[in-house]
C-alpha positions as YAML, in Angstrom:
chain: A
units: angstrom
residues:
- id: 1
  name: UNK
  ca: [71.02, 11.29, 42.20]
- id: 2
  name: UNK
  ca: [71.13, 14.63, 43.02]
- id: 3
  name: UNK
  ca: [68.76, 17.31, 41.59]
- id: 4
  name: UNK
  ca: [69.76, 20.07, 38.79]
- id: 5
  name: UNK
  ca: [70.72, 23.50, 40.61]
- id: 6
  name: UNK
  ca: [68.87, 25.11, 37.80]
- id: 7
  name: UNK
  ca: [65.76, 23.09, 37.80]
- id: 8
  name: UNK
  ca: [66.04, 23.57, 41.79]
- id: 9
  name: UNK
  ca: [65.60, 27.18, 41.38]
- id: 10
  name: UNK
  ca: [63.24, 27.18, 38.47]
- id: 11
  name: UNK
  ca: [60.86, 25.58, 41.21]
- id: 12
  name: UNK
  ca: [61.52, 27.53, 43.81]
- id: 13
  name: UNK
  ca: [61.28, 31.24, 41.80]
- id: 14
  name: UNK
  ca: [57.48, 29.19, 40.78]
- id: 15
  name: UNK
  ca: [56.64, 28.58, 43.70]
- id: 16
  name: UNK
  ca: [57.43, 31.95, 45.05]
- id: 17
  name: UNK
  ca: [55.61, 33.51, 42.01]
- id: 18
  name: UNK
  ca: [52.40, 31.90, 43.32]
- id: 19
  name: UNK
  ca: [52.61, 32.66, 46.31]
- id: 20
  name: UNK
  ca: [52.77, 36.35, 45.36]
- id: 21
  name: UNK
  ca: [49.76, 36.19, 42.96]
- id: 22
  name: UNK
  ca: [47.68, 35.02, 45.83]
- id: 23
  name: UNK
  ca: [48.74, 37.30, 48.37]
- id: 24
  name: UNK
  ca: [47.86, 40.06, 46.03]
- id: 25
  name: UNK
  ca: [44.67, 38.55, 44.86]
- id: 26
  name: UNK
  ca: [43.40, 37.89, 48.85]
- id: 27
  name: UNK
  ca: [44.37, 41.79, 50.05]
- id: 28
  name: UNK
  ca: [42.00, 43.17, 46.71]
- id: 29
  name: UNK
  ca: [39.06, 44.73, 48.20]
- id: 30
  name: UNK
  ca: [35.88, 45.53, 46.29]
- id: 31
  name: UNK
  ca: [34.65, 48.81, 46.09]
- id: 32
  name: UNK
  ca: [31.38, 49.74, 47.51]
- id: 33
  name: UNK
  ca: [28.77, 50.54, 44.39]
- id: 34
  name: UNK
  ca: [25.99, 52.89, 44.55]
- id: 35
  name: UNK
  ca: [22.98, 51.47, 43.52]
- id: 36
  name: UNK
  ca: [21.99, 53.43, 41.03]
- id: 37
  name: UNK
  ca: [24.35, 53.84, 37.79]
- id: 38
  name: UNK
  ca: [22.82, 56.63, 36.03]
- id: 39
  name: UNK
  ca: [21.96, 59.88, 36.56]
- id: 40
  name: UNK
  ca: [18.08, 60.45, 36.35]
- id: 41
  name: UNK
  ca: [17.04, 63.02, 33.67]
- id: 42
  name: UNK
  ca: [16.22, 65.78, 36.47]
- id: 43
  name: UNK
  ca: [19.28, 65.27, 37.48]
- id: 44
  name: UNK
  ca: [21.25, 65.63, 33.77]
- id: 45
  name: UNK
  ca: [18.78, 68.72, 33.62]
- id: 46
  name: UNK
  ca: [20.71, 70.16, 36.87]
- id: 47
  name: UNK
  ca: [23.89, 69.46, 35.59]
- id: 48
  name: UNK
  ca: [23.26, 71.28, 31.89]
- id: 49
  name: UNK
  ca: [21.41, 74.12, 33.95]
- id: 50
  name: UNK
  ca: [24.89, 74.28, 36.41]
- id: 51
  name: UNK
  ca: [27.20, 74.32, 33.45]
- id: 52
  name: UNK
  ca: [24.79, 76.38, 30.87]
- id: 53
  name: UNK
  ca: [24.93, 73.65, 28.08]
- id: 54
  name: UNK
  ca: [28.58, 72.93, 27.75]
- id: 55
  name: UNK
  ca: [31.11, 70.57, 28.71]
- id: 56
  name: UNK
  ca: [32.88, 71.31, 31.71]
- id: 57
  name: UNK
  ca: [36.32, 69.58, 30.84]
- id: 58
  name: UNK
  ca: [39.26, 72.39, 30.46]
- id: 59
  name: UNK
  ca: [42.98, 71.57, 30.20]
- id: 60
  name: UNK
  ca: [45.07, 73.05, 33.06]
- id: 61
  name: UNK
  ca: [46.92, 75.41, 30.65]
- id: 62
  name: UNK
  ca: [43.72, 76.32, 27.83]
- id: 63
  name: UNK
  ca: [40.33, 77.31, 27.83]
- id: 64
  name: UNK
  ca: [37.06, 75.20, 28.55]
- id: 65
  name: UNK
  ca: [36.38, 73.63, 26.31]
- id: 66
  name: UNK
  ca: [33.40, 74.69, 23.44]
- id: 67
  name: UNK
  ca: [31.63, 72.04, 22.65]
- id: 68
  name: UNK
  ca: [27.94, 71.37, 23.92]
- id: 69
  name: UNK
  ca: [28.09, 68.95, 27.02]
- id: 70
  name: UNK
  ca: [25.95, 65.96, 26.48]
- id: 71
  name: UNK
  ca: [26.80, 63.34, 28.37]
- id: 72
  name: UNK
  ca: [26.39, 63.05, 32.17]
- id: 73
  name: UNK
  ca: [29.70, 61.78, 33.89]
- id: 74
  name: UNK
  ca: [30.57, 60.78, 37.33]
- id: 75
  name: UNK
  ca: [33.38, 63.29, 38.74]
- id: 76
  name: UNK
  ca: [34.85, 59.88, 40.90]
- id: 77
  name: UNK
  ca: [33.63, 56.97, 38.52]
- id: 78
  name: UNK
  ca: [30.48, 55.36, 39.65]
- id: 79
  name: UNK
  ca: [32.53, 51.82, 38.95]
- id: 80
  name: UNK
  ca: [35.19, 52.73, 41.41]
- id: 81
  name: UNK
  ca: [32.40, 53.55, 44.29]
- id: 82
  name: UNK
  ca: [31.19, 56.84, 43.29]
- id: 83
  name: UNK
  ca: [27.98, 58.02, 43.98]
- id: 84
  name: UNK
  ca: [25.17, 58.74, 41.80]
- id: 85
  name: UNK
  ca: [24.66, 62.11, 42.95]
- id: 86
  name: UNK
  ca: [24.70, 65.56, 41.72]
- id: 87
  name: UNK
  ca: [27.94, 67.15, 43.56]
- id: 88
  name: UNK
  ca: [29.68, 64.10, 41.72]
- id: 89
  name: UNK
  ca: [27.92, 64.98, 38.14]
- id: 90
  name: UNK
  ca: [29.58, 66.90, 35.25]
- id: 91
  name: UNK
  ca: [28.64, 67.46, 32.27]
- id: 92
  name: UNK
  ca: [31.24, 66.37, 28.95]
- id: 93
  name: UNK
  ca: [31.14, 66.22, 25.79]
- id: 94
  name: UNK
  ca: [31.19, 62.61, 23.87]
- id: 95
  name: UNK
  ca: [34.95, 62.72, 23.65]
- id: 96
  name: UNK
  ca: [35.99, 63.89, 26.42]
- id: 97
  name: UNK
  ca: [33.70, 61.49, 28.56]
- id: 98
  name: UNK
  ca: [35.05, 58.53, 26.33]
- id: 99
  name: UNK
  ca: [38.89, 59.78, 27.25]
- id: 100
  name: UNK
  ca: [38.27, 60.37, 31.08]
- id: 101
  name: UNK
  ca: [37.00, 56.33, 31.15]
- id: 102
  name: UNK
  ca: [36.93, 55.44, 34.74]
- id: 103
  name: UNK
  ca: [39.97, 57.51, 36.01]
- id: 104
  name: UNK
  ca: [39.78, 59.36, 39.45]
- id: 105
  name: UNK
  ca: [40.36, 62.74, 39.28]
- id: 106
  name: UNK
  ca: [43.08, 64.06, 41.56]
- id: 107
  name: UNK
  ca: [42.07, 66.56, 44.06]
- id: 108
  name: UNK
  ca: [43.69, 69.41, 42.22]
- id: 109
  name: UNK
  ca: [41.00, 68.52, 39.30]
- id: 110
  name: UNK
  ca: [38.63, 68.57, 41.84]
- id: 111
  name: UNK
  ca: [39.68, 71.84, 42.75]
- id: 112
  name: UNK
  ca: [39.49, 73.26, 40.01]
- id: 113
  name: UNK
  ca: [36.00, 72.12, 38.93]
- id: 114
  name: UNK
  ca: [34.44, 73.50, 42.19]
- id: 115
  name: UNK
  ca: [36.35, 77.18, 41.13]
- id: 116
  name: UNK
  ca: [34.94, 77.29, 37.96]
- id: 117
  name: UNK
  ca: [31.64, 76.23, 38.98]
- id: 118
  name: UNK
  ca: [31.35, 79.23, 40.52]
- id: 119
  name: UNK
  ca: [31.85, 81.41, 37.76]
- id: 120
  name: UNK
  ca: [29.46, 80.22, 35.53]
...
């Protein structure tokens, strides 16, 4: 008895999909995480002084956010290997911190942040 061609193709497709899923899972590397998750109180105070108490978010074609900065945020997210150090911290308002989430900023964003910090 000869197997049906469509059943044979379906089995081959499922097997290939399984091999692909295994290959993707094996190649995934875990990011190293800094042991300290949260900024210390003294680090937060330095970030507040550095940003003069304002949110450091600035869209490309608009002014800097006028809201008070209330949350210390990792520029490069801690969940993606960003260290809890002052050079990797920024002061954001609650809204912009929630919006940023754990996205890794572009090099252009980091350059603009450094240039802005020299002005205030």
